[in-house]
mmCIF file of C-alpha atoms and ligand atoms in Angstrom:
data_model
loop_
_atom_site.group_PDB
_atom_site.id
_atom_site.type_symbol
_atom_site.label_atom_id
_atom_site.label_comp_id
_atom_site.label_asym_id
_atom_site.label_seq_id
_atom_site.Cartn_x
_atom_site.Cartn_y
_atom_site.Cartn_z
ATOM 1 C CA ASP A 1 10.310 -5.324 7.983
ATOM 2 C CA LYS A 2 12.895 -8.033 7.331
ATOM 3 C CA GLY A 3 10.220 -10.661 8.130
ATOM 4 C CA GLN A 4 11.848 -14.079 8.665
ATOM 5 C CA TYR A 5 15.144 -12.518 6.834
ATOM 6 C CA ARG A 6 18.813 -11.518 8.584
ATOM 7 C CA HIS A 7 19.183 -8.815 6.229
ATOM 8 C CA PHE A 8 17.193 -6.598 3.609
ATOM 9 C CA MET A 9 19.723 -7.736 1.242
ATOM 10 C CA ALA A 10 18.379 -11.174 1.493
ATOM 11 C CA LYS A 11 15.207 -10.453 1.631
ATOM 12 C CA GLU A 12 15.225 -8.113 -1.518
ATOM 13 C CA ILE A 13 17.309 -11.119 -3.614
ATOM 14 C CA ALA A 14 14.598 -13.829 -2.519
ATOM 15 C CA GLU A 15 11.785 -11.353 -3.787
ATOM 16 C CA GLN A 16 13.140 -11.228 -7.150
ATOM 17 C CA PRO A 17 10.788 -13.675 -9.001
ATOM 18 C CA GLU A 18 7.960 -11.733 -7.635
ATOM 19 C CA VAL A 19 9.039 -8.162 -8.415
ATOM 20 C CA VAL A 20 10.068 -9.031 -11.964
ATOM 21 C CA GLY A 21 7.005 -10.816 -12.413
ATOM 22 C CA HIS A 22 5.055 -7.919 -11.356
ATOM 23 C CA THR A 23 7.166 -5.991 -13.146
ATOM 24 C CA LEU A 24 6.870 -7.518 -16.551
ATOM 25 C CA THR A 25 2.697 -7.547 -15.966
ATOM 26 C CA ARG A 26 3.240 -3.725 -16.676
ATOM 27 C CA PHE A 27 4.977 -4.502 -19.829
ATOM 28 C CA VAL A 28 3.583 -7.673 -21.500
ATOM 29 C CA ASP A 29 0.147 -7.973 -22.284
ATOM 30 C CA MET A 30 -0.511 -11.845 -20.955
ATOM 31 C CA THR A 31 -3.396 -12.857 -23.315
ATOM 32 C CA SER A 32 -1.427 -11.624 -26.879
ATOM 33 C CA GLY A 33 1.884 -12.297 -25.445
ATOM 34 C CA ARG A 34 2.716 -9.088 -26.798
ATOM 35 C CA ILE A 35 4.902 -5.857 -25.411
ATOM 36 C CA SER A 36 2.586 -3.485 -24.106
ATOM 37 C CA LEU A 37 3.851 -0.529 -22.445
ATOM 38 C CA PRO A 38 1.939 1.300 -19.531
ATOM 39 C CA ALA A 39 -0.375 3.997 -19.872
ATOM 40 C CA GLY A 40 1.694 7.257 -20.738
ATOM 41 C CA ALA A 41 4.941 5.352 -21.823
ATOM 42 C CA ASP A 42 3.596 4.130 -24.917
ATOM 43 C CA PHE A 43 7.032 5.537 -26.487
ATOM 44 C CA ASP A 44 7.230 5.068 -30.586
ATOM 45 C CA PHE A 45 11.388 4.094 -31.004
ATOM 46 C CA SER A 46 10.232 3.989 -34.863
ATOM 47 C CA ARG A 47 12.429 7.282 -36.072
ATOM 48 C CA LEU A 48 15.341 7.404 -33.490
ATOM 49 C CA ASP A 49 18.730 7.685 -35.203
ATOM 50 C CA ARG A 50 20.272 6.621 -31.400
ATOM 51 C CA LEU A 51 19.562 6.092 -27.929
ATOM 52 C CA ALA A 52 21.455 7.519 -25.131
ATOM 53 C CA ILE A 53 21.665 5.596 -22.075
ATOM 54 C CA SER A 54 23.368 7.344 -18.657
ATOM 55 C CA ALA A 55 23.327 6.057 -15.233
ATOM 56 C CA CYS A 56 25.319 5.273 -12.441
ATOM 57 C CA GLY A 57 26.812 2.029 -10.657
ATOM 58 C CA THR A 58 24.378 -0.825 -11.171
ATOM 59 C CA ALA A 59 21.892 1.144 -12.920
ATOM 60 C CA TYR A 60 25.000 1.819 -15.564
ATOM 61 C CA TYR A 61 25.601 -2.085 -15.547
ATOM 62 C CA ALA A 62 21.612 -2.549 -16.604
ATOM 63 C CA GLY A 63 22.182 -0.062 -19.394
ATOM 64 C CA LEU A 64 25.323 -1.879 -20.355
ATOM 65 C CA VAL A 65 23.447 -4.887 -20.739
ATOM 66 C CA ALA A 66 20.451 -2.798 -22.862
ATOM 67 C CA ARG A 67 22.770 -1.638 -25.399
ATOM 68 C CA TYR A 68 23.458 -5.279 -26.294
ATOM 69 C CA TRP A 69 19.555 -5.575 -26.636
ATOM 70 C CA PHE A 70 18.824 -2.462 -28.588
ATOM 71 C CA GLU A 71 21.292 -2.938 -30.604
ATOM 72 C CA LYS A 72 20.449 -6.569 -32.101
ATOM 73 C CA PHE A 73 16.684 -6.688 -31.472
ATOM 74 C CA ALA A 74 16.039 -3.086 -32.935
ATOM 75 C CA ARG A 75 19.219 -2.303 -34.566
ATOM 76 C CA LEU A 76 19.382 1.033 -33.093
ATOM 77 C CA PRO A 77 22.798 2.322 -31.958
ATOM 78 C CA VAL A 78 23.094 3.035 -28.608
ATOM 79 C CA ASP A 79 25.339 5.551 -26.789
ATOM 80 C CA ILE A 80 25.979 4.546 -23.151
ATOM 81 C CA ASP A 81 27.999 6.640 -20.456
ATOM 82 C CA ILE A 82 28.456 6.702 -16.901
ATOM 83 C CA ALA A 83 26.188 9.622 -15.867
ATOM 84 C CA SER A 84 29.393 11.277 -14.545
ATOM 85 C CA GLU A 85 31.071 11.435 -17.445
ATOM 86 C CA PHE A 86 28.433 11.839 -19.982
ATOM 87 C CA ARG A 87 28.164 15.322 -19.899
ATOM 88 C CA TYR A 88 31.876 16.389 -20.151
ATOM 89 C CA ARG A 89 32.565 13.957 -23.118
ATOM 90 C CA GLU A 90 30.637 16.518 -24.904
ATOM 91 C CA PRO A 91 28.773 13.946 -27.062
ATOM 92 C CA PRO A 92 27.003 15.043 -30.098
ATOM 93 C CA LEU A 93 23.250 14.834 -29.464
ATOM 94 C CA THR A 94 20.105 14.865 -31.413
ATOM 95 C CA PRO A 95 17.616 17.411 -30.795
ATOM 96 C CA GLY A 96 13.965 15.360 -30.614
ATOM 97 C CA GLY A 97 16.492 12.127 -29.733
ATOM 98 C CA LEU A 98 15.939 10.084 -26.941
ATOM 99 C CA ALA A 99 18.086 10.169 -23.561
ATOM 100 C CA LEU A 100 17.584 7.447 -21.232
ATOM 101 C CA MET A 101 17.994 7.351 -17.566
ATOM 102 C CA ILE A 102 18.283 4.556 -15.682
ATOM 103 C CA SER A 103 18.093 4.633 -11.717
ATOM 104 C CA GLN A 104 16.243 3.565 -8.522
ATOM 105 C CA SER A 105 15.926 6.304 -6.469
ATOM 106 C CA GLY A 106 15.549 8.943 -9.147
ATOM 107 C CA GLU A 107 17.802 11.375 -6.797
ATOM 108 C CA THR A 108 21.230 10.386 -7.950
ATOM 109 C CA ALA A 109 22.729 13.741 -8.686
ATOM 110 C CA ASP A 110 24.904 13.019 -11.704
ATOM 111 C CA THR A 111 22.320 11.280 -13.198
ATOM 112 C CA LEU A 112 20.273 14.318 -12.528
ATOM 113 C CA ALA A 113 22.871 16.541 -14.109
ATOM 114 C CA THR A 114 22.933 14.793 -17.370
ATOM 115 C CA LEU A 115 19.419 14.351 -17.684
ATOM 116 C CA ARG A 116 19.285 18.178 -17.316
ATOM 117 C CA HIS A 117 21.828 18.639 -19.757
ATOM 118 C CA CYS A 118 20.541 16.098 -22.126
ATOM 119 C CA ARG A 119 17.029 18.212 -21.878
ATOM 120 C CA ALA A 120 18.852 21.571 -22.214
ATOM 121 C CA GLN A 121 20.079 20.127 -25.446
ATOM 122 C CA GLY A 122 16.463 19.450 -26.947
ATOM 123 C CA MET A 123 16.574 15.911 -26.534
ATOM 124 C CA LYS A 124 13.860 13.605 -25.372
ATOM 125 C CA ILE A 125 13.785 12.205 -21.768
ATOM 126 C CA GLY A 126 13.109 8.900 -21.004
ATOM 127 C CA ALA A 127 13.703 7.314 -17.188
ATOM 128 C CA VAL A 128 13.625 4.093 -15.874
ATOM 129 C CA VAL A 129 13.056 4.350 -12.407
ATOM 130 C CA ASN A 130 11.814 2.671 -9.180
ATOM 131 C CA VAL A 131 10.670 5.529 -7.017
ATOM 132 C CA PRO A 132 7.738 7.473 -8.694
ATOM 133 C CA THR A 133 7.465 10.294 -6.786
ATOM 134 C CA SER A 134 11.574 10.965 -7.449
ATOM 135 C CA THR A 135 13.035 13.777 -9.025
ATOM 136 C CA ILE A 136 14.292 12.375 -12.385
ATOM 137 C CA ALA A 137 10.628 10.738 -12.434
ATOM 138 C CA ARG A 138 9.002 13.797 -12.181
ATOM 139 C CA GLU A 139 11.503 15.656 -14.909
ATOM 140 C CA ALA A 140 11.338 13.151 -17.322
ATOM 141 C CA ASP A 141 9.010 12.818 -20.580
ATOM 142 C CA VAL A 142 8.430 8.979 -20.259
ATOM 143 C CA VAL A 143 8.560 6.968 -17.310
ATOM 144 C CA PHE A 144 9.211 3.288 -17.261
ATOM 145 C CA PRO A 145 8.440 2.311 -14.186
ATOM 146 C CA THR A 146 10.475 -0.749 -12.352
ATOM 147 C CA THR A 147 7.988 -1.728 -9.886
ATOM 148 C CA ALA A 148 10.573 -3.644 -7.320
ATOM 149 C CA GLY A 149 9.454 -2.002 -4.500
ATOM 150 C CA VAL A 150 11.287 -0.292 -1.640
ATOM 151 C CA GLU A 151 14.850 -1.400 -2.102
ATOM 152 C CA VAL A 152 16.426 -0.664 1.771
ATOM 153 C CA GLY A 153 19.957 -2.992 0.971
ATOM 154 C CA VAL A 154 22.172 -0.340 -0.196
ATOM 155 C CA ALA A 155 23.460 -3.098 -2.255
ATOM 156 C CA SER A 156 21.402 -2.940 -5.117
ATOM 157 C CA THR A 157 19.393 -6.176 -6.187
ATOM 158 C CA LYS A 158 16.019 -6.329 -6.907
ATOM 159 C CA ALA A 159 16.075 -2.979 -8.386
ATOM 160 C CA PHE A 160 18.439 -4.172 -10.923
ATOM 161 C CA THR A 161 16.733 -7.162 -12.335
ATOM 162 C CA CYS A 162 13.487 -5.105 -12.248
ATOM 163 C CA GLN A 163 15.371 -2.442 -14.517
ATOM 164 C CA LEU A 164 16.916 -5.465 -16.777
ATOM 165 C CA ALA A 165 12.678 -6.601 -17.112
ATOM 166 C CA VAL A 166 11.963 -3.485 -18.109
ATOM 167 C CA LEU A 167 14.667 -2.683 -20.649
ATOM 168 C CA ALA A 168 14.051 -5.684 -22.321
ATOM 169 C CA ALA A 169 10.766 -4.833 -22.648
ATOM 170 C CA LEU A 170 11.940 -1.352 -24.372
ATOM 171 C CA ALA A 171 14.503 -3.514 -26.476
ATOM 172 C CA ILE A 172 11.290 -6.046 -27.824
ATOM 173 C CA LYS A 173 9.328 -2.836 -28.039
ATOM 174 C CA ALA A 174 11.964 -0.835 -30.234
ATOM 175 C CA GLY A 175 12.288 -4.052 -32.663
ATOM 176 C CA ARG A 176 8.160 -4.183 -33.221
ATOM 177 C CA ASP A 177 8.218 -0.520 -33.887
ATOM 178 C CA ARG A 178 11.576 -0.212 -36.495
ATOM 179 C CA LYS A 179 10.296 -3.508 -38.350
ATOM 180 C CA VAL A 180 13.285 -5.180 -37.135
ATOM 181 C CA LEU A 181 11.371 -8.375 -35.181
ATOM 182 C CA SER A 182 8.758 -9.987 -36.733
ATOM 183 C CA GLU A 183 5.215 -10.708 -34.797
ATOM 184 C CA ALA A 184 6.501 -14.065 -34.508
ATOM 185 C CA ASP A 185 9.714 -12.632 -33.019
ATOM 186 C CA GLU A 186 8.410 -10.595 -30.751
ATOM 187 C CA ALA A 187 6.022 -13.659 -29.236
ATOM 188 C CA ARG A 188 9.262 -15.933 -28.957
ATOM 189 C CA LEU A 189 11.104 -12.671 -27.169
ATOM 190 C CA VAL A 190 8.129 -12.477 -25.144
ATOM 191 C CA ALA A 191 7.592 -16.039 -23.886
ATOM 192 C CA SER A 192 11.431 -16.237 -22.910
ATOM 193 C CA LEU A 193 10.522 -13.067 -20.778
ATOM 194 C CA ILE A 194 7.709 -14.297 -18.829
ATOM 195 C CA GLU A 195 9.767 -17.306 -17.705
ATOM 196 C CA VAL A 196 11.974 -15.402 -15.653
ATOM 197 C CA PRO A 197 10.502 -15.396 -12.646
ATOM 198 C CA ARG A 198 9.846 -18.983 -12.596
ATOM 199 C CA LEU A 199 13.887 -19.435 -13.540
ATOM 200 C CA MET A 200 14.949 -16.716 -11.103
ATOM 201 C CA ALA A 201 13.187 -18.678 -8.298
ATOM 202 C CA GLU A 202 14.558 -22.161 -8.954
ATOM 203 C CA THR A 203 17.811 -20.217 -9.445
ATOM 204 C CA LEU A 204 17.609 -19.231 -5.947
ATOM 205 C CA HIS A 205 17.753 -22.893 -4.697
ATOM 206 C CA LEU A 206 21.792 -22.558 -5.007
ATOM 207 C CA GLU A 207 21.600 -20.746 -1.798
ATOM 208 C CA PRO A 208 23.015 -23.714 0.241
ATOM 209 C CA GLU A 209 25.691 -24.408 -2.435
ATOM 210 C CA ILE A 210 26.947 -20.777 -2.587
ATOM 211 C CA GLU A 211 26.722 -20.239 0.910
ATOM 212 C CA LYS A 212 29.588 -23.153 1.165
ATOM 213 C CA LEU A 213 31.653 -21.147 -1.326
ATOM 214 C CA ALA A 214 31.457 -17.840 1.363
ATOM 215 C CA SER A 215 34.865 -19.485 3.376
ATOM 216 C CA ALA A 216 37.144 -19.593 0.383
ATOM 217 C CA PHE A 217 35.734 -15.998 -1.087
ATOM 218 C CA ALA A 218 36.611 -14.547 2.530
ATOM 219 C CA LYS A 219 40.017 -15.266 2.612
ATOM 220 C CA ALA A 220 41.038 -14.063 -0.997
ATOM 221 C CA GLN A 221 42.678 -10.790 -1.721
ATOM 222 C CA ASP A 222 41.435 -10.115 -5.318
ATOM 223 C CA VAL A 223 38.433 -11.889 -7.256
ATOM 224 C CA LEU A 224 37.869 -12.117 -10.729
ATOM 225 C CA TYR A 225 34.785 -12.030 -12.491
ATOM 226 C CA LEU A 226 34.590 -12.690 -16.156
ATOM 227 C CA GLY A 227 31.820 -13.068 -18.661
ATOM 228 C CA ARG A 228 31.363 -12.468 -22.828
ATOM 229 C CA GLY A 229 28.336 -10.462 -24.297
ATOM 230 C CA THR A 230 25.544 -9.667 -22.058
ATOM 231 C CA SER A 231 27.612 -11.975 -19.218
ATOM 232 C CA TYR A 232 30.403 -9.332 -19.436
ATOM 233 C CA PRO A 233 28.061 -6.622 -17.165
ATOM 234 C CA ILE A 234 26.703 -9.021 -15.169
ATOM 235 C CA ALA A 235 30.297 -9.779 -14.541
ATOM 236 C CA LEU A 236 31.192 -6.322 -13.460
ATOM 237 C CA GLU A 237 28.050 -6.271 -11.488
ATOM 238 C CA GLY A 238 29.125 -9.554 -9.220
ATOM 239 C CA ALA A 239 32.373 -7.659 -8.909
ATOM 240 C CA LEU A 240 30.839 -4.469 -7.437
ATOM 241 C CA LYS A 241 28.425 -6.502 -5.131
ATOM 242 C CA LEU A 242 31.357 -8.017 -3.649
ATOM 243 C CA LYS A 243 33.484 -5.049 -3.235
ATOM 244 C CA GLU A 244 30.471 -3.164 -1.902
ATOM 245 C CA ILE A 245 29.326 -5.520 0.931
ATOM 246 C CA SER A 246 32.775 -7.942 1.583
ATOM 247 C CA TYR A 247 35.492 -5.083 0.629
ATOM 248 C CA ILE A 248 37.268 -7.662 -1.224
ATOM 249 C CA HIS A 249 38.944 -6.245 -4.213
ATOM 250 C CA ALA A 250 37.388 -7.699 -7.120
ATOM 251 C CA GLU A 251 37.109 -6.869 -10.610
ATOM 252 C CA GLY A 252 34.643 -7.994 -13.725
ATOM 253 C CA TYR A 253 36.425 -8.284 -16.776
ATOM 254 C CA ALA A 254 35.057 -9.241 -20.833
ATOM 255 C CA ALA A 255 36.450 -12.727 -20.444
ATOM 256 C CA GLY A 256 38.484 -12.304 -24.047
ATOM 257 C CA GLU A 257 40.578 -8.968 -22.298
ATOM 258 C CA LEU A 258 42.242 -11.368 -19.424
ATOM 259 C CA LYS A 259 45.360 -12.126 -21.849
ATOM 260 C CA HIS A 260 45.616 -8.653 -22.182
ATOM 261 C CA GLY A 261 46.849 -7.837 -18.826
ATOM 262 C CA PRO A 262 44.945 -9.195 -15.749
ATOM 263 C CA ILE A 263 45.932 -12.434 -16.462
ATOM 264 C CA ALA A 264 49.268 -10.924 -14.762
ATOM 265 C CA LEU A 265 47.248 -10.981 -11.370
ATOM 266 C CA VAL A 266 46.144 -14.991 -11.434
ATOM 267 C CA ASP A 267 47.588 -17.359 -9.196
ATOM 268 C CA GLU A 268 45.784 -20.258 -6.700
ATOM 269 C CA ASN A 269 44.607 -17.571 -4.457
ATOM 270 C CA VAL A 270 42.623 -15.566 -6.919
ATOM 271 C CA PRO A 271 38.585 -16.843 -7.559
ATOM 272 C CA VAL A 272 37.763 -16.278 -10.622
ATOM 273 C CA VAL A 273 33.770 -16.480 -11.425
ATOM 274 C CA VAL A 274 33.070 -17.297 -14.588
ATOM 275 C CA LEU A 275 29.692 -16.555 -16.023
ATOM 276 C CA ALA A 276 29.111 -18.729 -19.020
ATOM 277 C CA PRO A 277 25.762 -19.923 -20.140
ATOM 278 C CA PHE A 278 25.636 -22.801 -22.861
ATOM 279 C CA ASP A 279 25.226 -20.242 -26.113
ATOM 280 C CA VAL A 280 27.283 -19.203 -28.929
ATOM 281 C CA LEU A 281 29.611 -17.562 -26.809
ATOM 282 C CA PHE A 282 30.380 -20.732 -24.405
ATOM 283 C CA GLU A 283 33.490 -22.292 -26.053
ATOM 284 C CA LYS A 284 35.477 -18.820 -26.378
ATOM 285 C CA THR A 285 34.557 -18.299 -22.438
ATOM 286 C CA ALA A 286 35.671 -22.032 -22.176
ATOM 287 C CA SER A 287 39.120 -21.695 -23.489
ATOM 288 C CA ASN A 288 39.682 -18.450 -21.342
ATOM 289 C CA MET A 289 38.882 -20.426 -18.164
ATOM 290 C CA GLN A 290 41.283 -22.606 -19.279
ATOM 291 C CA GLU A 291 43.788 -20.133 -19.428
ATOM 292 C CA VAL A 292 43.052 -19.277 -15.611
ATOM 293 C CA ALA A 293 43.175 -23.228 -14.792
ATOM 294 C CA ALA A 294 46.501 -23.652 -16.077
ATOM 295 C CA ARG A 295 47.837 -20.621 -13.945
ATOM 296 C CA GLY A 296 46.197 -22.540 -10.490
ATOM 297 C CA GLY A 297 43.115 -19.795 -10.871
ATOM 298 C CA LYS A 298 40.061 -21.210 -8.608
ATOM 299 C CA ILE A 299 37.651 -21.210 -10.943
ATOM 300 C CA VAL A 300 33.842 -21.108 -9.910
ATOM 301 C CA LEU A 301 31.582 -21.620 -12.965
ATOM 302 C CA ILE A 302 28.159 -20.452 -13.267
ATOM 303 C CA THR A 303 26.509 -22.206 -16.547
ATOM 304 C CA ASP A 304 23.317 -24.334 -17.271
ATOM 305 C CA ALA A 305 23.512 -28.306 -17.106
ATOM 306 C CA GLU A 306 24.875 -28.360 -20.879
ATOM 307 C CA GLY A 307 27.632 -25.977 -20.147
ATOM 308 C CA ALA A 308 28.579 -27.948 -17.170
ATOM 309 C CA ALA A 309 28.710 -31.041 -19.002
ATOM 310 C CA HIS A 310 31.506 -29.444 -21.397
ATOM 311 C CA ALA A 311 33.206 -27.443 -18.668
ATOM 312 C CA GLY A 312 36.334 -29.687 -17.677
ATOM 313 C CA GLU A 313 37.335 -29.636 -13.793
ATOM 314 C CA THR A 314 36.572 -26.270 -11.634
ATOM 315 C CA PHE A 315 37.157 -25.518 -7.983
ATOM 316 C CA ALA A 316 33.099 -25.477 -8.141
ATOM 317 C CA THR A 317 30.720 -25.136 -10.539
ATOM 318 C CA LEU A 318 27.297 -23.842 -9.873
ATOM 319 C CA VAL A 319 24.176 -24.902 -12.590
ATOM 320 C CA VAL A 320 21.494 -22.496 -13.198
ATOM 321 C CA PRO A 321 18.533 -23.515 -15.027
ATOM 322 C CA LYS A 322 18.527 -23.769 -19.119
ATOM 323 C CA ALA A 323 17.362 -20.208 -20.236
ATOM 324 C CA TYR A 324 17.139 -18.789 -23.452
ATOM 325 C CA ALA A 325 19.941 -16.590 -24.443
ATOM 326 C CA PHE A 326 18.174 -13.205 -24.479
ATOM 327 C CA VAL A 327 17.164 -13.358 -20.785
ATOM 328 C CA SER A 328 20.282 -15.170 -19.336
ATOM 329 C CA PRO A 329 21.618 -12.096 -17.307
ATOM 330 C CA LEU A 330 18.402 -11.646 -14.937
ATOM 331 C CA ILE A 331 18.961 -15.118 -14.186
ATOM 332 C CA TYR A 332 22.644 -15.179 -13.824
ATOM 333 C CA ALA A 333 22.031 -11.952 -11.591
ATOM 334 C CA VAL A 334 21.207 -14.209 -8.860
ATOM 335 C CA PRO A 335 24.188 -16.287 -8.036
ATOM 336 C CA ILE A 336 26.602 -13.392 -8.059
ATOM 337 C CA GLN A 337 24.352 -11.652 -5.657
ATOM 338 C CA LEU A 338 24.176 -14.678 -3.095
ATOM 339 C CA LEU A 339 27.525 -14.896 -3.770
ATOM 340 C CA ALA A 340 28.455 -11.419 -2.570
ATOM 341 C CA TYR A 341 25.869 -11.670 0.191
ATOM 342 C CA HIS A 342 26.793 -15.226 1.842
ATOM 343 C CA THR A 343 30.872 -14.329 1.358
ATOM 344 C CA ALA A 344 29.732 -10.711 3.547
ATOM 345 C CA VAL A 345 27.499 -12.390 5.947
ATOM 346 C CA PHE A 346 30.463 -14.841 6.772
ATOM 347 C CA MET A 347 32.722 -11.931 7.064
ATOM 348 C CA GLY A 348 30.148 -10.291 9.607
ATOM 349 C CA THR A 349 30.405 -7.043 7.630
ATOM 350 C CA ASP A 350 27.409 -4.661 8.127
ATOM 351 C CA VAL A 351 25.538 -6.286 4.764
ATOM 352 C CA ASP A 352 22.494 -3.878 4.850
ATOM 353 C CA GLN A 353 24.888 -0.867 5.506
ATOM 354 C CA PRO A 354 28.055 -0.974 3.862
ATOM 355 C CA ARG A 355 30.848 1.297 5.187
ATOM 356 C CA ASN A 356 31.242 4.926 3.113
ATOM 357 C CA LEU A 357 27.930 4.243 1.071
ATOM 358 C CA ALA A 358 24.780 5.920 1.064
ATOM 359 C CA LYS A 359 21.409 4.630 -0.385
ATOM 360 C CA SER A 360 21.147 7.894 -2.589
ATOM 361 C CA VAL A 361 24.070 9.348 -3.762
ATOM 362 C CA THR A 362 22.397 13.359 -3.960
ATOM 363 C CA VAL A 363 26.052 14.659 -4.614
ATOM 364 C CA GLU A 364 28.577 15.303 -8.365
HETATM 365 C C1 F6R B 401 25.454 -0.824 -6.244
HETATM 366 C C2 F6R B 401 24.650 0.493 -6.023
HETATM 367 C C3 F6R B 401 24.813 1.922 -6.342
HETATM 368 C C4 F6R B 401 23.831 2.680 -7.407
HETATM 369 C C5 F6R B 401 24.280 3.684 -7.930
HETATM 370 C C6 F6R B 401 22.995 4.491 -8.628
HETATM 371 O O1 F6R B 401 24.922 -1.669 -5.712
HETATM 372 O O2 F6R B 401 23.467 0.555 -5.423
HETATM 373 O O3 F6R B 401 25.876 1.387 -7.728
HETATM 374 O O4 F6R B 401 23.428 1.624 -8.572
HETATM 375 O O5 F6R B 401 24.611 4.808 -7.226
HETATM 376 O O6 F6R B 401 21.718 4.695 -8.450
HETATM 377 P P1 F6R B 401 20.667 4.734 -8.480
HETATM 378 O O7 F6R B 401 20.201 3.753 -9.252
HETATM 379 O O8 F6R B 401 19.244 5.392 -7.514
HETATM 380 O O9 F6R B 401 20.607 5.999 -9.739
#
């Protein structure tokens, strides 16, 4: 039931504060302010040498964000690959190590094949899944459930941010298990994580402003998305969302990579979405943004109030609430979803059922 919404995708974007909040209640003990994994999923990360993550599409981008978190908070090296490539790379796997699959549907053939491959190599299997009765959930040793509810729109939105919420909690737990994080560190990270639903709700208020950008985006042949650090995977996700539902060609790049080639594409017809929270990486990303501006690129900057104050001239600046750097991917996911959504609505495409795509991809 779409309720008051025109599309399931709109409803699912709007539901995120609630479902992310719900997912977090399964992973955070609200009284102690510490991570507490759900019953049956109390995995101990202390003895791992590495973590191997595989997933496809949007779920893979959630994994890319998680790599920064596991490496930073738990000093745990992470191997990550697209599930359809993982097996063929023949990565050296450690028997007894943890392979972590991320999947909304739990039925994605590529991810399932990787799960079986890793199991055959003697690895333990963890799965971040949204459908608890799915094949991947059934075959995993440990299930870390996202509770996004049924996701109908083919373009994943709320499942993605719930995956990020679970992965953030797991990275903090790993940091505690591996004695990288003190109790105070954990409390501080958890406190910033439980602020996320409120910050996401505030971010949704940008919708009318974002809707106004749709006509400019609808005219574009190509759109670039740039980000650094954990904003880089969000740039990739922004480009995927736009491609999927508006059929406009879009690419996400690490902001520093632009000058190594893609800047050749930039002219006054190319919107460039820059994801840049005012954090330690801001100055560098801002200078990449100047390179784009100098070539006439139409910059749409997504940042917080401080970033906006330091930014110079743009085509549009979307100001999201200030958040701890750690949780910014969950916040910045919202405007890129809304931008893709409103561009597609403006163009009149079938937003919930884009051409050539299926909700769950059960062939390799
Ligand atoms: C993008 C999208 C796809 C899926 C991918 C994996 O909006 O929905 O890229 O993320 O097909 O699907 P799951 O998570 O079901 O394994």
